[in-house]
Amino acid sequence: MDIEFLARFQFGMTTVFHFFFVPMSIGMAFAVAVMETMYVVKKEQIYKDMAKFWGNIFLIGFAVGVVTGIIQEFQFGMNWSEYSRFMGDIFGAPLAVEALLAFFMESTFIGLWMFGWDKFNEKLHLLFIWLVSIGTALSALWILAANSFMQNPVAYSINEATGRAELTSFVGLLKNHQLWVEYPHVLFGAIVTGGFVIAGSSAWKMLKNKDMEFFKKSMNIGLILGLVGSILTIGAGHQQMIAVANDQPMKFAAMEGIYEDTTSPAPWNIIASIDTKEKETKWEISVPYLLTLLGGEDKYIGMDQANKNLHDEYDAKFGSDVDYYLPVKTLFWGFRFMAGFGTLMALMAIVGLFLLHKNKIQNMKWLLWLFVAGISFPFISNTFGWLVTELGRSPWTVYGLFTIADSVSPGVSATSLLISNIVYFLLFSVLGYVMFVFCKRAVKKGPYYVDPSEAKKDGIDPFAKGVL
Amino acid sequence: MSNLQFLWFILIGVLFSGFFFLEGFDFGVGMSVKLVARNKRERDQVIETIGPIWESNLVWLITAGGAMFASFPEWYASLFSGFYLILLFILVGLIIRGVSFKFRSSSENAKERNTWEWALFLGSVIVPFLFGMMFVDLVMGLPMNASKNVMNASFTDYVNLFSIVGGVAVTLVSFLHGLNYLRLKTEGAVRERSLAIAKKLYPVLFAGLVVFAILAYLKTDFFTERFTSSLILLVLIVVFAALSAYGTYKDKEGLSFISTGLVFVGIVAFLFNGLFPRVMIAKDSQFSLLIENASSTPYTLKVMTIVTVVLLPIVLLYVAWAYKQFAKRVKIDR
């Protein structure tokens, strides 16, 4: 098997796995911070119980997120050494700032928060979880600053002697317009993720008729976060699409499944049968005017034209044999899965909140089950969103500047890569499974579970009334 | 070589020193879970000594990696791709160790807990051992080519007598450092046992240091290239080790702990001093990667320097504050 395939497979696998936990951590930290704030403001014990209970779930996810993050940092050098040489001058700075500014903050204050419930006064303890939450959000900002450069290079020059990209303005790197559509999209998506994990888990407990007040209140917070988050995510996603159409027309055309230039005004394809061999869309169901209405342009160029433009622009640099067509079906359907589940979540949140406030939701079993299934929806959305973003960057690691084929480590053997792929796969399977089991178990036990062994130690009879 | 390049070479060394000083005792504590503690309560006690702080200690490594990527992308690229499998298993160790804390505390029964205690133990052994190997391999020199990549390295370039001694040495110092930390942070049986084990280990450490010095003399060019400074640093390492042993036999735990930490700092300084002005030593010396041609541009180095000067003091302040909050000894009956 060839090195490029294995390295790409590994990058995809590790990134997707890591990105299950990142949005969950960001979202859950924010939700827990909100809950603890309500406790400090309202002084109601139930909010403290909520912060502790959901905080525990957050910590389980965070543990896996952190360790898989180290893989991400190391694999640039391990699998993509030539990319690291090309990009180091630019990629390294945000990565180092991420560590100094965000990781130290998260990791220090998470320790203080976790072990400090009885140690610090309420306001100081609240500050800790907010610092953790801000830390997770800042971390995303810096890593996306690097990613945005890969999508839309700015503030750089190419050193003719070394052939490397060099940073010309740190402020310019942060002003990248791609960053300011990508970051809100990811951040709000993370808030939806936290919200739906909480709402879905609460629904599951409501089905079991356990601790109703606690889980109704939790679901309420989860759904509010889900609703506000998903509306903002859709808004930011809309802005991002406009930017993509402008910066990466091939990606945009592939996401919409358009081979030939659209009519003016442009229709929007709901579904389409795409033939990637013949390079045509066999049939589609579309809504007239909608794409123009959404994107604001009269007409959009199709992949054929985008391909021609890319060849005109880059043949001198990369040769005429480069394939600029993307995995169209993956992008087309990936985008629809992402946006579809995103919209579904927004609707679910509206319906759920309405019924919750009418005090009817506990009787609608099928809806509660939908929310339980809904725990997976943000993860589906996040994963497809990321796949569309990164696959749409082909054939480049840095758009228009450096190809994937040139990025891999020349000194690393296929055997080494195969070993690491297998090791990661096994490791991720175990970690994913254990994490799922532990989260499920924690939710099952509920917020007022007292470990009998712990209780005995403190001289409490675990079966006495009032303990549970 | 510009001043900024030199500064960042030193800073990378400082970050690795910080990592070994802080995460070193975390590893030792991880080993102690199986080697010192004898029952659940003692294991809880041992783990609780690092519970609130191990994550921020690990960030020193993440920062060192990120800073290396930023300040010396060529070094980062050559080193990380050149030590592929070693780094893979370092990652495996860090991962199973990193999740073990939370997974252990979420475990329902003794069997599950035992699984994650073993993960913590194994991770705590693997990581320092492989780092020791990697740094020794690094200073012995690897086959590199004109494109700055490690090419066609053989098994013995990675695994050989000197690198195994290096691995054992770092693991041993980590364990001692952890024992000294436990002496500082616990009460009762764990503390007494840590002291007893440490006393037995010092002779091994001194024998190991002699072997390490001889092999360093034979297998590296440290003593031909930079005789005086190499010798001074070697002597310093021995002095710190002796101080640490003195603190152990005289029951001065603070001194022991600081001194084992300084042994790590000494080892990193010894290796970085020998590397200078190179960052990767090639067997064919014309291909060695130099500080001068491995770094990022002056502009990026300047940005990074400003960022570090602004942020690092703040980080150090709150990290120190966090340590202070958990400064009390961990009792057995908590």
XYZ file of N, CA and C in Angstrom, chain B residues 131-241:
333
model
N 11.497 8.115 25.693
C 12.126 9.434 25.559
C 13.617 9.343 25.812
N 14.002 8.564 26.808
C 15.419 8.369 27.078
C 16.123 7.784 25.860
N 15.510 6.754 25.288
C 16.074 6.146 24.080
C 16.206 7.166 22.961
N 15.143 7.927 22.764
C 15.118 8.846 21.635
C 16.211 9.898 21.759
N 16.378 10.465 22.940
C 17.383 11.512 23.085
C 18.800 10.958 22.922
N 18.995 9.748 23.409
C 20.320 9.146 23.238
C 20.595 8.863 21.754
N 19.603 8.288 21.068
C 19.759 8.062 19.628
C 20.068 9.360 18.905
N 19.374 10.412 19.351
C 19.534 11.710 18.710
C 20.981 12.199 18.790
N 21.592 12.044 19.955
C 22.954 12.579 20.090
C 24.015 11.615 19.565
N 23.635 10.352 19.371
C 24.590 9.430 18.748
C 24.693 9.654 17.243
N 23.638 10.213 16.687
C 23.643 10.473 15.253
C 22.889 9.415 14.479
N 22.179 9.874 13.442
C 21.383 8.968 12.620
C 21.787 9.149 11.154
N 21.479 8.138 10.334
C 21.755 8.323 8.906
C 20.777 9.337 8.317
N 21.314 10.471 7.884
C 20.458 11.492 7.276
C 20.970 11.800 5.889
N 20.063 12.332 5.058
C 20.492 12.650 3.699
C 20.412 14.144 3.434
N 20.718 14.506 2.200
C 20.809 15.924 1.866
C 19.474 16.639 2.029
N 18.356 15.897 1.910
C 17.055 16.545 2.060
C 16.622 16.628 3.524
N 17.558 16.380 4.418
C 17.366 16.554 5.865
C 16.509 15.473 6.510
N 16.213 14.427 5.756
C 15.405 13.366 6.325
C 16.271 12.224 6.833
N 15.768 11.577 7.878
C 16.412 10.354 8.341
C 16.022 9.257 7.356
N 17.027 8.643 6.735
C 16.748 7.664 5.685
C 17.444 6.349 5.980
N 16.716 5.247 5.741
C 17.294 3.902 5.858
C 17.974 3.647 7.201
N 17.389 4.163 8.242
C 17.961 3.873 9.551
C 17.658 2.418 9.898
N 18.615 1.763 10.536
C 18.406 0.355 10.871
C 17.903 0.236 12.312
N 17.481 -0.961 12.655
C 16.966 -1.229 13.999
C 17.963 -0.800 15.071
N 19.263 -1.083 14.821
C 20.267 -0.774 15.851
C 20.557 0.722 15.965
N 20.120 1.495 14.970
C 20.234 2.944 15.138
C 19.298 3.426 16.248
N 18.235 2.678 16.454
C 17.258 3.061 17.472
C 17.455 2.287 18.780
N 17.656 0.981 18.638
C 17.775 0.142 19.821
C 19.205 -0.386 19.919
N 19.940 0.108 20.886
C 21.316 -0.339 21.091
C 21.651 -0.175 22.567
N 22.831 -0.627 22.951
C 23.186 -0.630 24.370
C 23.028 0.754 25.007
N 23.593 1.761 24.339
C 23.569 3.105 24.910
C 22.139 3.626 25.041
N 21.317 3.391 23.986
C 19.956 3.930 24.053
C 19.132 3.210 25.121
N 19.406 1.921 25.320
C 18.682 1.210 26.380
C 19.114 1.721 27.754
N 20.416 1.954 27.900
C 20.896 2.537 29.159
C 20.246 3.903 29.382
N 20.181 4.695 28.310
C 19.538 6.009 28.408
C 18.077 5.889 28.828
N 17.386 4.925 28.212
C 15.976 4.714 28.537
C 15.788 4.301 29.981
N 16.619 3.347 30.419
C 16.527 2.886 31.808
C 16.849 4.044 32.759
N 17.865 4.837 32.396
C 18.269 5.945 33.269
C 17.118 6.927 33.460
N 16.484 7.333 32.361
C 15.391 8.309 32.475
C 14.220 7.721 33.262
N 13.939 6.432 33.021
C 12.850 5.778 33.759
C 13.171 5.732 35.256
N 14.419 5.390 35.552
C 14.836 5.292 36.951
C 14.780 6.647 37.647
N 15.291 7.669 36.966
C 15.241 9.007 37.572
C 13.788 9.433 37.775
N 12.928 9.117 36.795
C 11.499 9.431 36.945
C 10.922 8.745 38.185
N 11.254 7.484 38.353
C 10.727 6.735 39.490
C 11.205 7.351 40.801
N 12.500 7.644 40.861
C 13.045 8.273 42.071
C 12.400 9.635 42.338
N 12.258 10.395 41.258
C 11.641 11.712 41.348
C 10.216 11.572 41.896
N 9.507 10.550 41.408
C 8.151 10.275 41.885
C 8.145 9.854 43.350
N 9.102 9.019 43.731
C 9.186 8.595 45.141
C 9.444 9.795 46.042
N 10.339 10.668 45.588
C 10.633 11.860 46.375
C 9.420 12.770 46.478
N 8.653 12.810 45.381
C 7.420 13.602 45.412
C 6.419 13.001 46.404
N 6.322 11.679 46.399
C 5.401 11.023 47.337
C 5.832 11.245 48.778
N 7.141 11.270 49.006
C 7.629 11.554 50.367
C 7.184 12.937 50.802
N 7.137 13.820 49.812
C 6.787 15.207 50.084
C 5.279 15.388 50.266
N 4.515 14.527 49.612
C 3.083 14.783 49.490
C 2.179 13.812 50.250
N 2.762 12.790 50.858
C 1.874 11.830 51.527
C 2.249 11.670 52.999
N 1.336 10.989 53.668
C 1.587 10.622 55.058
C 1.403 9.129 55.194
N 1.981 8.575 56.218
C 1.704 7.178 56.539
C 2.567 6.193 55.782
N 1.984 5.019 55.541
C 2.766 3.900 55.009
C 3.392 4.202 53.652
N 2.644 4.889 52.790
C 3.171 5.183 51.453
C 4.457 6.004 51.549
N 4.435 6.961 52.435
C 5.598 7.831 52.595
C 6.808 7.023 53.099
N 6.555 6.192 54.087
C 7.664 5.395 54.631
C 8.220 4.428 53.601
N 7.305 3.793 52.873
C 7.752 2.834 51.869
C 8.514 3.528 50.734
N 8.036 4.714 50.342
C 8.736 5.460 49.290
C 10.174 5.745 49.712
N 10.321 6.130 50.951
C 11.661 6.418 51.467
C 12.539 5.166 51.429
N 11.971 4.049 51.886
C 12.750 2.808 51.935
C 13.186 2.379 50.530
N 12.261 2.485 49.563
C 12.595 2.070 48.191
C 13.641 3.007 47.599
N 13.459 4.308 47.826
C 14.412 5.283 47.282
C 15.817 5.000 47.794
N 15.924 4.709 49.087
C 17.247 4.425 49.657
C 17.928 3.287 48.924
N 17.136 2.257 48.570
C 17.728 1.114 47.874
C 18.109 1.445 46.450
N 17.408 2.445 45.847
C 17.626 2.701 44.423
C 18.821 3.598 44.125
N 19.235 4.403 45.097
C 20.328 5.333 44.796
C 21.612 4.656 44.327
N 22.030 3.557 44.969
C 23.223 2.876 44.459
C 23.082 2.477 42.986
N 21.870 2.020 42.622
C 21.630 1.658 41.216
C 21.796 2.881 40.326
N 21.259 4.010 40.791
C 21.354 5.234 40.002
C 22.814 5.622 39.779
N 23.614 5.556 40.825
C 25.016 5.969 40.664
C 25.764 5.032 39.727
N 25.496 3.729 39.838
C 26.121 2.787 38.905
C 25.688 3.124 37.479
N 24.379 3.416 37.329
C 23.841 3.761 36.007
C 24.495 5.008 35.438
N 24.714 6.002 36.289
C 25.314 7.251 35.813
C 26.744 7.030 35.324
N 27.469 6.142 36.002
C 28.841 5.825 35.559
C 28.811 5.190 34.171
N 27.919 4.208 34.002
C 27.789 3.560 32.689
C 27.395 4.578 31.628
N 26.439 5.450 31.999
C 25.966 6.483 31.071
C 27.119 7.385 30.647
N 27.948 7.795 31.607
C 29.071 8.687 31.307
C 30.085 8.010 30.386
N 30.369 6.751 30.676
C 31.339 6.028 29.845
C 30.813 5.910 28.410
N 29.534 5.521 28.295
C 28.969 5.366 26.954
C 28.894 6.703 26.221
N 28.579 7.766 26.953
C 28.544 9.083 26.330
C 29.925 9.444 25.804
N 30.934 9.075 26.539
C 32.307 9.353 26.120
C 32.653 8.568 24.861
N 32.218 7.311 24.835
C 32.584 6.445 23.717
C 31.733 6.681 22.470
N 30.448 6.940 22.671
C 29.507 6.887 21.540
C 29.117 8.253 20.983
N 29.481 9.332 21.673
C 29.148 10.652 21.129
C 30.431 11.454 20.952
N 30.290 12.573 20.259
C 31.463 13.434 20.086
C 31.480 14.572 21.098
N 30.688 14.420 22.161
C 30.565 15.496 23.151
C 31.912 15.888 23.746
N 32.737 14.876 24.008
C 33.983 15.173 24.730
C 35.109 15.576 23.802
N 34.929 15.301 22.497
C 35.916 15.837 21.558
C 35.516 17.237 21.121
N 34.193 17.456 20.977
C 33.718 18.756 20.490
C 33.695 19.805 21.598
N 33.138 19.437 22.750
C 32.968 20.418 23.823
C 33.341 19.763 25.144
N 34.634 19.597 25.312
C 35.112 18.829 26.458
C 34.732 19.469 27.796
N 35.108 20.733 27.963
C 34.951 21.371 29.270
C 33.499 21.446 29.710
N 32.647 21.989 28.813
C 31.250 22.155 29.221
C 30.574 20.800 29.444
N 30.912 19.818 28.611
C 30.322 18.491 28.812
C 30.714 17.939 30.173
N 31.979 18.105 30.513
C 32.465 17.585 31.786
C 31.785 18.284 32.965
N 31.693 19.600 32.855
C 31.064 20.357 33.950
C 29.630 19.895 34.159
N 28.888 19.747 33.047
C 27.483 19.351 33.169
C 27.351 17.938 33.731
N 28.279 17.077 33.324
C 28.254 15.712 33.841
C 28.480 15.713 35.359
N 29.444 16.530 35.773
C 29.723 16.641 37.210
C 28.493 17.181 37.942
N 27.841 18.173 37.325
C 26.638 18.744 37.944
C 25.555 17.692 38.131
N 25.381 16.850 37.107
C 24.379 15.784 37.214
C 24.690 14.900 38.420
N 25.946 14.547 38.555
C 26.350 13.691 39.670
C 26.130 14.416 41.006
N 26.453 15.711 41.031
C 26.268 16.473 42.266
C 24.793 16.499 42.667
N 23.927 16.756 41.669
C 22.487 16.782 41.976
C 22.009 15.415 42.468
N 22.508 14.365 41.816
C 22.118 13.017 42.240
C 22.591 12.765 43.671
